[in-house]
Short mmCIF file of C-alpha atoms and ligand atoms in Angstrom, two decimals:
data_model
loop_
_atom_site.label_atom_id
_atom_site.label_comp_id
_atom_site.label_asym_id
_atom_site.label_seq_id
_atom_site.Cartn_x
_atom_site.Cartn_y
_atom_site.Cartn_z
CA MET Q 1 -12.96 -20.35 22.28
CA ALA Q 2 -12.92 -24.10 21.54
CA LYS Q 3 -16.34 -25.70 21.06
CA ALA Q 4 -17.37 -27.79 24.04
CA ALA Q 5 -17.22 -31.55 23.48
CA GLN Q 6 -20.66 -33.02 22.82
CA TYR Q 7 -21.87 -36.53 23.57
CA ALA Q 8 -25.11 -38.35 22.88
CA ALA Q 9 -27.22 -41.05 24.59
CA ILE Q 10 -29.98 -43.23 23.03
CA ASP Q 11 -32.51 -44.84 25.33
CA VAL Q 12 -34.39 -47.30 23.13
CA GLY Q 13 -37.34 -48.12 25.41
CA THR Q 14 -40.34 -50.37 24.77
CA THR Q 15 -42.68 -47.33 24.90
CA LYS Q 16 -40.50 -44.43 23.81
CA VAL Q 17 -37.10 -43.70 22.26
CA CYS Q 18 -35.23 -40.84 23.85
CA THR Q 19 -32.08 -39.35 22.40
CA LEU Q 20 -30.21 -36.72 24.39
CA VAL Q 21 -27.30 -34.52 23.33
CA GLY Q 22 -25.18 -33.07 26.14
CA GLN Q 23 -22.08 -31.01 26.72
CA THR Q 24 -19.96 -30.21 29.70
CA ASN Q 25 -20.45 -26.64 30.77
CA ALA Q 26 -17.88 -24.26 32.37
CA SER Q 27 -18.53 -25.41 35.88
CA GLY Q 28 -18.10 -29.07 34.89
CA GLY Q 29 -21.85 -29.85 34.87
CA VAL Q 30 -23.72 -31.67 32.17
CA GLU Q 31 -25.91 -29.48 30.04
CA VAL Q 32 -28.63 -31.03 27.85
CA VAL Q 33 -28.51 -29.32 24.54
CA GLY Q 34 -30.66 -31.66 22.39
CA VAL Q 35 -33.76 -33.76 23.10
CA GLY Q 36 -35.62 -36.11 20.79
CA VAL Q 37 -38.46 -38.17 22.24
CA VAL Q 38 -40.75 -40.24 19.99
CA PRO Q 39 -42.99 -43.28 20.53
CA SER Q 40 -41.17 -46.52 20.18
CA ARG Q 41 -41.97 -49.25 17.63
CA GLY Q 42 -40.62 -52.74 17.01
CA LEU Q 43 -39.72 -53.63 20.55
CA GLN Q 44 -41.15 -56.17 22.99
CA LYS Q 45 -40.08 -56.46 26.61
CA GLY Q 46 -37.14 -54.20 25.99
CA MET Q 47 -35.83 -56.14 23.05
CA VAL Q 48 -35.93 -55.40 19.28
CA VAL Q 49 -38.35 -57.73 17.48
CA ASN Q 50 -38.68 -55.71 14.26
CA ILE Q 51 -35.40 -54.12 13.03
CA ASP Q 52 -37.15 -51.83 10.39
CA GLU Q 53 -39.72 -50.49 12.78
CA ALA Q 54 -37.26 -49.98 15.56
CA THR Q 55 -34.74 -48.27 13.23
CA ASP Q 56 -37.52 -45.88 11.98
CA ALA Q 57 -38.38 -44.88 15.52
CA ILE Q 58 -34.70 -44.39 16.44
CA ARG Q 59 -34.03 -42.35 13.34
CA ALA Q 60 -36.95 -40.05 14.25
CA SER Q 61 -35.58 -39.69 17.76
CA ILE Q 62 -32.06 -38.97 16.60
CA GLN Q 63 -33.27 -36.41 14.07
CA ARG Q 64 -35.19 -34.53 16.66
CA ALA Q 65 -32.40 -34.43 19.05
CA ALA Q 66 -29.92 -33.40 16.37
CA HIS Q 67 -32.29 -30.69 15.18
CA SER Q 68 -32.68 -29.27 18.66
CA SER Q 69 -28.96 -29.24 19.30
CA GLY Q 70 -28.14 -27.82 15.95
CA GLY Q 71 -25.55 -30.43 15.18
CA GLN Q 72 -25.09 -34.01 13.93
CA ILE Q 73 -25.05 -37.21 15.98
CA ARG Q 74 -22.21 -39.40 14.95
CA HIS Q 75 -21.52 -41.44 18.18
CA ALA Q 76 -23.80 -42.33 21.02
CA TYR Q 77 -24.07 -44.34 24.25
CA LEU Q 78 -26.78 -46.92 24.03
CA GLY Q 79 -28.89 -48.42 26.80
CA ILE Q 80 -29.56 -52.17 26.85
CA THR Q 81 -32.15 -54.18 28.64
CA GLY Q 82 -34.17 -57.47 28.25
CA SER Q 83 -34.37 -60.75 30.10
CA HIS Q 84 -31.49 -62.19 27.92
CA LEU Q 85 -29.22 -60.17 30.25
CA THR Q 86 -27.78 -62.11 33.16
CA SER Q 87 -25.25 -61.38 35.82
CA VAL Q 88 -22.78 -63.37 37.96
CA ASN Q 89 -20.18 -62.50 40.49
CA ASN Q 90 -16.59 -63.79 39.85
CA ARG Q 91 -13.23 -63.36 41.41
CA GLY Q 92 -10.06 -62.43 39.38
CA THR Q 93 -6.55 -62.76 40.66
CA VAL Q 94 -3.19 -61.52 39.48
CA THR Q 95 0.35 -61.33 41.00
CA MET Q 96 2.35 -58.15 40.91
CA VAL Q 97 5.26 -58.26 38.47
CA ARG Q 98 7.13 -55.04 39.15
CA PRO Q 99 10.04 -55.27 41.64
CA ASP Q 100 8.58 -52.59 43.94
CA ARG Q 101 5.15 -54.51 43.95
CA LEU Q 102 3.35 -51.28 43.51
CA VAL Q 103 -0.20 -51.69 42.15
CA ALA Q 104 -0.63 -49.57 38.99
CA GLY Q 105 -3.57 -48.92 36.57
CA ASP Q 106 -2.54 -51.77 34.32
CA ASP Q 107 -2.56 -54.23 37.21
CA VAL Q 108 -6.18 -53.19 37.81
CA SER Q 109 -7.01 -53.71 34.14
CA ARG Q 110 -5.23 -57.14 34.27
CA VAL Q 111 -7.22 -58.29 37.38
CA MET Q 112 -10.51 -57.13 35.81
CA GLU Q 113 -9.59 -59.00 32.66
CA ALA Q 114 -8.76 -62.16 34.73
CA ALA Q 115 -12.31 -61.96 36.33
CA ARG Q 116 -13.77 -61.67 32.84
CA ALA Q 117 -11.63 -64.46 31.33
CA THR Q 118 -12.41 -67.07 34.05
CA VAL Q 119 -16.17 -66.61 34.13
CA GLY Q 120 -16.93 -68.91 31.25
CA VAL Q 121 -18.94 -67.15 28.55
CA PRO Q 122 -20.87 -69.40 26.09
CA ASN Q 123 -20.37 -68.73 22.41
CA ASN Q 124 -23.70 -67.18 21.97
CA ARG Q 125 -23.29 -64.71 24.83
CA GLU Q 126 -21.15 -61.66 25.31
CA VAL Q 127 -19.97 -59.69 28.25
CA ILE Q 128 -21.29 -56.15 28.54
CA HIS Q 129 -19.80 -54.92 31.87
CA VAL Q 130 -17.24 -56.05 34.33
CA LEU Q 131 -17.81 -53.97 37.50
CA PRO Q 132 -15.45 -54.03 40.42
CA ARG Q 133 -17.24 -54.73 43.74
CA GLY Q 134 -14.05 -54.57 45.82
CA TYR Q 135 -10.40 -55.47 45.75
CA THR Q 136 -8.40 -57.73 48.08
CA LEU Q 137 -4.64 -57.16 48.42
CA ASP Q 138 -2.48 -59.81 49.99
CA GLY Q 139 -5.63 -61.09 51.78
CA GLN Q 140 -6.77 -57.71 53.07
CA GLU Q 141 -10.35 -57.39 51.93
CA GLY Q 142 -12.50 -54.36 51.30
CA ILE Q 143 -10.07 -52.22 49.31
CA ARG Q 144 -11.84 -49.85 46.97
CA ASN Q 145 -8.93 -48.49 44.97
CA PRO Q 146 -5.66 -50.50 45.20
CA ILE Q 147 -3.69 -48.20 42.91
CA GLY Q 148 -0.64 -46.84 44.77
CA LEU Q 149 -0.62 -49.60 47.41
CA HIS Q 150 2.05 -52.35 47.58
CA GLY Q 151 1.34 -55.98 47.47
CA PHE Q 152 2.10 -59.38 45.94
CA ARG Q 153 -1.39 -60.63 45.01
CA LEU Q 154 -4.35 -58.61 43.89
CA ASP Q 155 -7.91 -60.09 43.75
CA VAL Q 156 -11.03 -58.34 42.54
CA ASP Q 157 -14.63 -59.41 43.24
CA ALA Q 158 -16.43 -58.38 40.07
CA HIS Q 159 -20.00 -58.22 38.97
CA ILE Q 160 -20.15 -59.50 35.35
CA ILE Q 161 -23.14 -58.71 33.09
CA MET Q 162 -23.62 -60.63 29.87
CA GLY Q 163 -26.31 -60.80 27.19
CA ALA Q 164 -27.31 -62.87 24.16
CA LEU Q 165 -25.12 -61.96 21.05
CA THR Q 166 -28.19 -61.89 18.75
CA SER Q 167 -30.17 -59.39 20.98
CA ILE Q 168 -27.07 -57.15 21.22
CA GLN Q 169 -26.56 -57.45 17.49
CA ASN Q 170 -30.19 -56.50 16.66
CA LEU Q 171 -30.14 -53.44 18.79
CA THR Q 172 -26.76 -52.13 17.70
CA LYS Q 173 -27.63 -52.79 14.06
CA CYS Q 174 -30.65 -50.46 14.29
CA VAL Q 175 -28.46 -47.62 15.45
CA GLU Q 176 -25.30 -48.30 13.37
CA GLN Q 177 -27.21 -48.54 10.08
CA LEU Q 178 -28.24 -44.95 10.74
CA GLY Q 179 -24.57 -43.94 10.60
CA VAL Q 180 -24.17 -43.59 14.35
CA THR Q 181 -21.22 -45.46 16.01
CA VAL Q 182 -22.22 -47.09 19.38
CA ASP Q 183 -19.50 -45.91 21.86
CA ASP Q 184 -20.62 -48.33 24.56
CA LEU Q 185 -23.60 -50.26 25.65
CA VAL Q 186 -24.78 -49.62 29.23
CA LEU Q 187 -27.20 -51.79 31.21
CA GLU Q 188 -30.26 -49.73 31.74
CA PRO Q 189 -30.67 -50.01 35.52
CA LEU Q 190 -27.09 -48.89 35.95
CA ALA Q 191 -27.81 -45.79 33.80
CA SER Q 192 -31.02 -45.08 35.82
CA GLY Q 193 -29.07 -45.43 39.04
CA GLU Q 194 -26.66 -42.86 37.77
CA ALA Q 195 -29.44 -40.30 37.35
CA VAL Q 196 -31.63 -40.88 40.42
CA LEU Q 197 -29.50 -42.24 43.36
CA THR Q 198 -27.60 -40.19 45.79
CA ASP Q 199 -24.07 -41.21 46.82
CA ASP Q 200 -25.41 -41.89 50.26
CA GLU Q 201 -27.91 -44.42 49.02
CA ARG Q 202 -25.35 -46.20 46.94
CA GLU Q 203 -23.01 -46.27 49.91
CA ASN Q 204 -25.52 -47.48 52.54
CA GLY Q 205 -27.40 -50.00 50.42
CA THR Q 206 -30.24 -49.41 48.07
CA LEU Q 207 -32.51 -51.20 45.60
CA LEU Q 208 -33.18 -49.40 42.36
CA VAL Q 209 -36.39 -50.50 40.60
CA ASP Q 210 -36.99 -49.04 37.08
CA ILE Q 211 -40.62 -49.99 36.08
CA GLY Q 212 -40.74 -49.16 32.42
CA GLY Q 213 -43.16 -50.12 29.69
CA GLY Q 214 -41.75 -53.62 28.88
CA THR Q 215 -39.43 -54.49 31.69
CA THR Q 216 -38.65 -53.85 35.27
CA ASP Q 217 -34.85 -53.37 35.63
CA ILE Q 218 -33.33 -53.71 39.09
CA ALA Q 219 -29.92 -53.11 40.62
CA VAL Q 220 -28.74 -53.46 44.15
CA PHE Q 221 -26.06 -50.98 45.23
CA GLN Q 222 -23.92 -51.48 48.34
CA GLN Q 223 -20.76 -49.77 49.56
CA GLY Q 224 -20.65 -47.61 46.55
CA SER Q 225 -20.73 -50.40 43.96
CA VAL Q 226 -23.09 -52.64 42.11
CA ALA Q 227 -23.85 -55.87 43.99
CA HIS Q 228 -26.59 -57.36 41.74
CA THR Q 229 -28.52 -56.65 38.61
CA SER Q 230 -31.53 -58.29 36.98
CA ILE Q 231 -34.17 -57.54 34.29
CA ILE Q 232 -37.72 -58.77 34.89
CA PRO Q 233 -39.84 -58.94 31.78
CA ILE Q 234 -42.88 -57.23 33.31
CA GLY Q 235 -43.61 -53.48 32.83
CA GLY Q 236 -46.39 -51.03 32.37
CA HIS Q 237 -47.58 -52.96 29.22
CA GLN Q 238 -48.51 -55.93 31.38
CA PHE Q 239 -50.39 -53.66 33.87
CA THR Q 240 -52.45 -52.21 31.01
CA HIS Q 241 -52.95 -55.72 29.44
CA ASP Q 242 -54.45 -56.97 32.77
CA LEU Q 243 -56.93 -54.16 32.60
CA VAL Q 244 -57.84 -55.04 28.98
CA ILE Q 245 -58.63 -58.60 30.17
CA GLY Q 246 -60.25 -57.68 33.49
CA LEU Q 247 -62.31 -54.69 32.30
CA ARG Q 248 -62.92 -55.94 28.76
CA ALA Q 249 -61.72 -52.62 27.37
CA PRO Q 250 -59.58 -51.72 24.31
CA TYR Q 251 -55.87 -51.29 25.02
CA ALA Q 252 -55.78 -47.50 24.31
CA ALA Q 253 -58.74 -46.92 26.67
CA ALA Q 254 -57.26 -49.09 29.45
CA GLU Q 255 -53.84 -47.41 29.06
CA ALA Q 256 -55.46 -43.90 29.34
CA ALA Q 257 -57.52 -44.92 32.28
CA LYS Q 258 -54.43 -46.38 34.07
CA ILE Q 259 -52.44 -43.27 33.62
CA ALA Q 260 -55.35 -40.95 34.74
CA HIS Q 261 -56.90 -43.08 37.49
CA GLY Q 262 -54.61 -46.03 38.24
CA THR Q 263 -53.59 -46.85 41.75
CA VAL Q 264 -52.19 -49.85 43.51
CA GLU Q 265 -54.09 -49.09 46.76
CA PRO Q 266 -57.66 -50.41 46.40
CA ASP Q 267 -58.43 -49.49 50.02
CA GLY Q 268 -57.97 -45.81 49.18
CA VAL Q 269 -60.73 -45.92 46.53
CA GLY Q 270 -64.38 -45.45 47.36
CA GLU Q 271 -66.74 -48.33 46.62
CA ASP Q 272 -68.76 -46.25 44.29
CA GLU Q 273 -66.07 -44.41 42.34
CA MET Q 274 -66.54 -44.96 38.65
CA VAL Q 275 -64.26 -44.25 35.69
CA GLU Q 276 -65.65 -43.74 32.15
CA LEU Q 277 -64.10 -46.09 29.68
CA SER Q 278 -64.76 -46.88 26.01
CA ALA Q 279 -65.81 -50.41 25.20
CA PHE Q 280 -64.78 -52.73 22.27
CA GLY Q 281 -66.63 -51.83 19.06
CA ASP Q 282 -68.54 -49.08 20.65
CA THR Q 283 -68.07 -45.33 20.63
CA ALA Q 284 -70.08 -44.78 23.76
CA LYS Q 285 -68.32 -44.89 27.08
CA ARG Q 286 -69.43 -47.02 30.01
CA PRO Q 287 -68.64 -46.70 33.72
CA VAL Q 288 -66.25 -49.23 35.34
CA SER Q 289 -65.42 -49.52 39.04
CA ARG Q 290 -62.16 -47.74 39.95
CA ARG Q 291 -61.80 -50.06 42.85
CA LEU Q 292 -61.84 -53.07 40.46
CA MET Q 293 -59.19 -51.34 38.34
CA ALA Q 294 -57.06 -50.86 41.54
CA ASP Q 295 -57.53 -54.51 42.49
CA ILE Q 296 -56.26 -55.61 39.11
CA LEU Q 297 -53.20 -53.21 39.13
CA ARG Q 298 -52.44 -54.28 42.74
CA ALA Q 299 -52.51 -58.02 41.93
CA ARG Q 300 -49.84 -57.32 39.19
CA PHE Q 301 -47.78 -55.11 41.47
CA ASP Q 302 -47.81 -57.72 44.23
CA GLU Q 303 -46.47 -60.19 41.76
CA LEU Q 304 -43.83 -57.85 40.52
CA VAL Q 305 -42.71 -57.06 44.12
CA GLU Q 306 -42.39 -60.80 44.79
CA LEU Q 307 -40.20 -61.33 41.71
CA VAL Q 308 -38.06 -58.38 42.74
CA GLN Q 309 -37.72 -59.64 46.38
CA ALA Q 310 -36.68 -63.01 44.92
CA GLU Q 311 -33.76 -61.25 43.20
CA VAL Q 312 -32.80 -59.38 46.37
CA ARG Q 313 -32.89 -62.63 48.33
CA LYS Q 314 -30.80 -64.43 45.65
CA ALA Q 315 -28.19 -61.62 45.93
CA GLY Q 316 -28.18 -62.15 49.61
CA TYR Q 317 -29.32 -58.55 50.49
CA LEU Q 318 -32.78 -59.10 51.90
CA GLY Q 319 -33.21 -56.91 54.93
CA LEU Q 320 -29.72 -55.41 54.39
CA LEU Q 321 -30.64 -52.31 52.24
CA PRO Q 322 -31.17 -49.49 54.86
CA ALA Q 323 -31.40 -46.75 52.20
CA GLY Q 324 -34.50 -48.58 50.93
CA ALA Q 325 -35.99 -48.74 47.48
CA VAL Q 326 -35.90 -46.07 44.82
CA LEU Q 327 -38.73 -46.53 42.22
CA THR Q 328 -38.42 -45.02 38.86
CA GLY Q 329 -39.46 -45.55 35.21
CA GLY Q 330 -42.79 -44.37 33.75
CA SER Q 331 -44.85 -46.90 35.68
CA SER Q 332 -43.63 -45.40 38.98
CA GLY Q 333 -46.38 -42.94 38.23
CA LEU Q 334 -49.11 -45.41 39.52
CA GLY Q 335 -51.07 -43.95 42.42
CA HIS Q 336 -49.94 -44.75 45.99
CA LEU Q 337 -46.93 -46.72 44.71
CA THR Q 338 -44.50 -45.41 47.32
CA GLU Q 339 -46.68 -46.38 50.34
CA VAL Q 340 -47.57 -49.69 48.99
CA ALA Q 341 -43.93 -50.46 48.05
CA GLU Q 342 -42.87 -49.49 51.55
CA HIS Q 343 -45.37 -51.94 53.00
CA LEU Q 344 -44.53 -54.84 50.66
CA PHE Q 345 -40.75 -54.47 50.59
CA ASN Q 346 -40.73 -53.58 54.31
CA MET Q 347 -38.25 -50.81 53.81
CA PRO Q 348 -38.31 -47.02 53.01
CA ALA Q 349 -39.20 -46.16 49.44
CA ARG Q 350 -39.20 -43.08 47.24
CA ILE Q 351 -39.80 -42.10 43.63
CA GLY Q 352 -36.63 -41.42 41.73
CA ARG Q 353 -36.63 -38.44 39.33
CA PRO Q 354 -33.53 -37.81 37.14
CA THR Q 355 -31.24 -35.10 38.36
CA GLY Q 356 -27.70 -33.96 37.72
CA VAL Q 357 -28.24 -32.14 34.39
CA SER Q 358 -29.10 -28.61 33.40
CA GLY Q 359 -30.35 -27.03 30.09
CA LEU Q 360 -33.30 -28.56 28.26
CA THR Q 361 -34.70 -30.45 31.23
CA ASP Q 362 -38.39 -29.55 31.04
CA SER Q 363 -39.47 -32.61 29.10
CA ILE Q 364 -37.09 -34.96 30.72
CA SER Q 365 -37.58 -34.47 34.35
CA ALA Q 366 -40.17 -37.25 34.85
CA PRO Q 367 -39.09 -40.71 36.19
CA ALA Q 368 -39.66 -42.21 32.74
CA PHE Q 369 -36.36 -40.40 31.73
CA ALA Q 370 -34.16 -41.84 34.42
CA THR Q 371 -32.38 -44.22 32.00
CA SER Q 372 -32.05 -41.49 29.27
CA VAL Q 373 -30.51 -38.93 31.63
CA GLY Q 374 -28.40 -41.57 33.27
CA LEU Q 375 -26.98 -42.64 29.96
CA LEU Q 376 -26.00 -39.11 29.13
CA LEU Q 377 -24.29 -38.69 32.62
CA TRP Q 378 -22.50 -42.01 31.94
CA ALA Q 379 -21.33 -40.73 28.58
CA ALA Q 380 -20.01 -37.57 30.32
CA ARG Q 381 -18.31 -39.52 33.05
CA PHE Q 382 -16.77 -42.42 31.25
CA GLY Q 383 -16.62 -40.72 27.78
CA ASP Q 384 -12.83 -40.07 27.82
CA GLN Q 385 -10.67 -43.10 27.38
CA GLU Q 386 -8.67 -42.46 30.57
CA GLY Q 387 -11.72 -42.28 32.79
CA ARG Q 388 -13.00 -45.55 31.55
CA ALA Q 389 -9.73 -47.43 32.03
CA GLN Q 390 -9.42 -46.25 35.58
CA SER Q 391 -13.10 -46.79 36.44
CA GLY Q 392 -12.90 -50.44 35.28
CA PHE Q 393 -16.58 -49.88 34.75
CA SER Q 394 -16.58 -50.99 31.16
CA LEU Q 395 -14.29 -52.80 28.78
CA THR Q 396 -14.62 -50.22 26.12
CA GLU Q 397 -11.87 -51.54 23.84
CA TRP Q 398 -13.39 -55.04 24.11
CA ILE Q 399 -16.87 -53.73 23.33
CA GLN Q 400 -15.47 -51.84 20.32
CA ASN Q 401 -13.95 -55.16 19.16
CA LEU Q 402 -17.32 -56.87 19.70
CA LEU Q 403 -19.09 -54.26 17.66
CA THR Q 404 -16.51 -54.57 14.88
CA LEU Q 405 -17.13 -58.18 14.82
CA LEU Q 406 -20.84 -57.87 14.79
CA ARG Q 407 -20.63 -55.42 11.89
CA SER Q 408 -18.47 -57.73 9.93
CA ARG Q 409 -21.09 -60.53 10.35
CA ASN Q 410 -23.99 -58.35 9.09
N1 LIG S 1 -48.98 -41.85 35.58
C1 LIG S 1 -48.75 -43.14 35.16
N2 LIG S 1 -49.28 -44.19 35.88
C2 LIG S 1 -49.10 -45.41 35.52
N3 LIG S 1 -48.36 -45.78 34.52
C3 LIG S 1 -47.76 -44.84 33.74
C4 LIG S 1 -47.97 -43.42 34.14
N4 LIG S 1 -47.18 -42.74 33.11
C5 LIG S 1 -46.63 -43.62 32.33
N5 LIG S 1 -46.95 -44.88 32.72
C6 LIG S 1 -46.46 -46.07 32.04
O1 LIG S 1 -45.07 -46.09 31.91
C7 LIG S 1 -44.69 -46.95 30.85
C8 LIG S 1 -43.52 -46.32 30.05
O2 LIG S 1 -42.46 -46.04 30.93
P1 LIG S 1 -40.98 -45.83 30.40
O3 LIG S 1 -41.06 -44.62 29.49
O4 LIG S 1 -40.10 -45.76 31.60
O5 LIG S 1 -40.81 -47.18 29.54
P2 LIG S 1 -39.72 -47.41 28.38
O6 LIG S 1 -38.41 -46.90 28.81
O7 LIG S 1 -40.28 -47.07 27.08
O8 LIG S 1 -39.70 -49.00 28.44
P3 LIG S 1 -38.59 -50.13 28.98
O9 LIG S 1 -37.57 -49.44 29.62
O10 LIG S 1 -39.43 -51.06 29.80
O11 LIG S 1 -38.13 -50.82 27.73
C9 LIG S 1 -45.89 -47.15 30.03
O12 LIG S 1 -46.31 -48.50 30.16
C10 LIG S 1 -46.93 -46.31 30.65
O13 LIG S 1 -48.22 -46.86 30.62
MG1 LIG S 2 -36.84 -47.63 29.88
#
């Protein structure tokens, strides 16, 4: 029997690097056959700031995943985040050239390319995704898949995501110098959405919020497609740092206390509840008020929600997302986050755990692995060339050209 095709995904987070190896099983599902999770180094706010340190962490993660899968990793899908990533909506238009005016796959590729070509990309920035939001054929709006229909003029409303060339270059360099070819870059909230959202949520309108260690990545889904994306440079690190300042505690102690006792609902904490925390330069522990901790964490969460709401407003979806907010990422483990988020966002909220894979899932079932699992699902879904071209989700060939260009500049 032929060996099942394997694919790999690397999630280079600010806190951890997670490499997953998967393969499609007999029933068409994705089975995780290799896992490598190691602490991250050399990253700040989702971006590589020290190539050597980041490369070492990525190497360790890849080696673990390869070891557990019993094979080598030569290609991988790679997640990308950081506030250098921006998005715009743009329209592309083409006319049908065939005598029968039938829309074919290459017309869809042409119209996506037209949307990309007319957006105006500065020299120091590069396009990462061109995502179709909907097509219009001869003025008829709201067409999801125009292939097979007849028409003279095809328009696409596309969501275009671009990033700083240097940040893309720094991240891909870390992976490629380990002998691993980057198949494609995937914006992290899109990957997270792949792992935690239901089709119903995407269809009816939902806000995905991935609160990681260095960034909060958001994506608005509506009518099955991506309407808006944004990266906010605030994550768990900033929550912990606020505790360091507010409680005058060392970072490691503040981080441990946040994970064990952190909540964003001070009213749910008794006035006299105390938490033992080590102090600077002292081996002895001292009691600190858990209510004070909660006040500090809540202030940061209030600010974060305001920034997220500003993005939703900017996208024009405030009050228009009936499926509510899905919160994921490691920092979604903060106590009472769902209730407080429902109150602040004024919509339903739930915690999103990654689903959709089988196999070695024990260590990757927590919300912190939403991006990692989503990247693997992405690789499985768009990994074959035909699937990508038809999805219009990613200009694979174009990305490959970019990567070749970047390599030639190194
Ligand atoms: N139970 C918990 N309560 C609060 N915070 C938590 C909890 N568990 C983990 N965290 C926080 O989650 C963060 C790590 O999340 P995650 O693994 O999603 O980040 P990352 O992918 O490494 O970073 P990023 O995607 O932002 O680059 C850390 O800041 C950690 O403190
Ligand atoms: Mg992450």
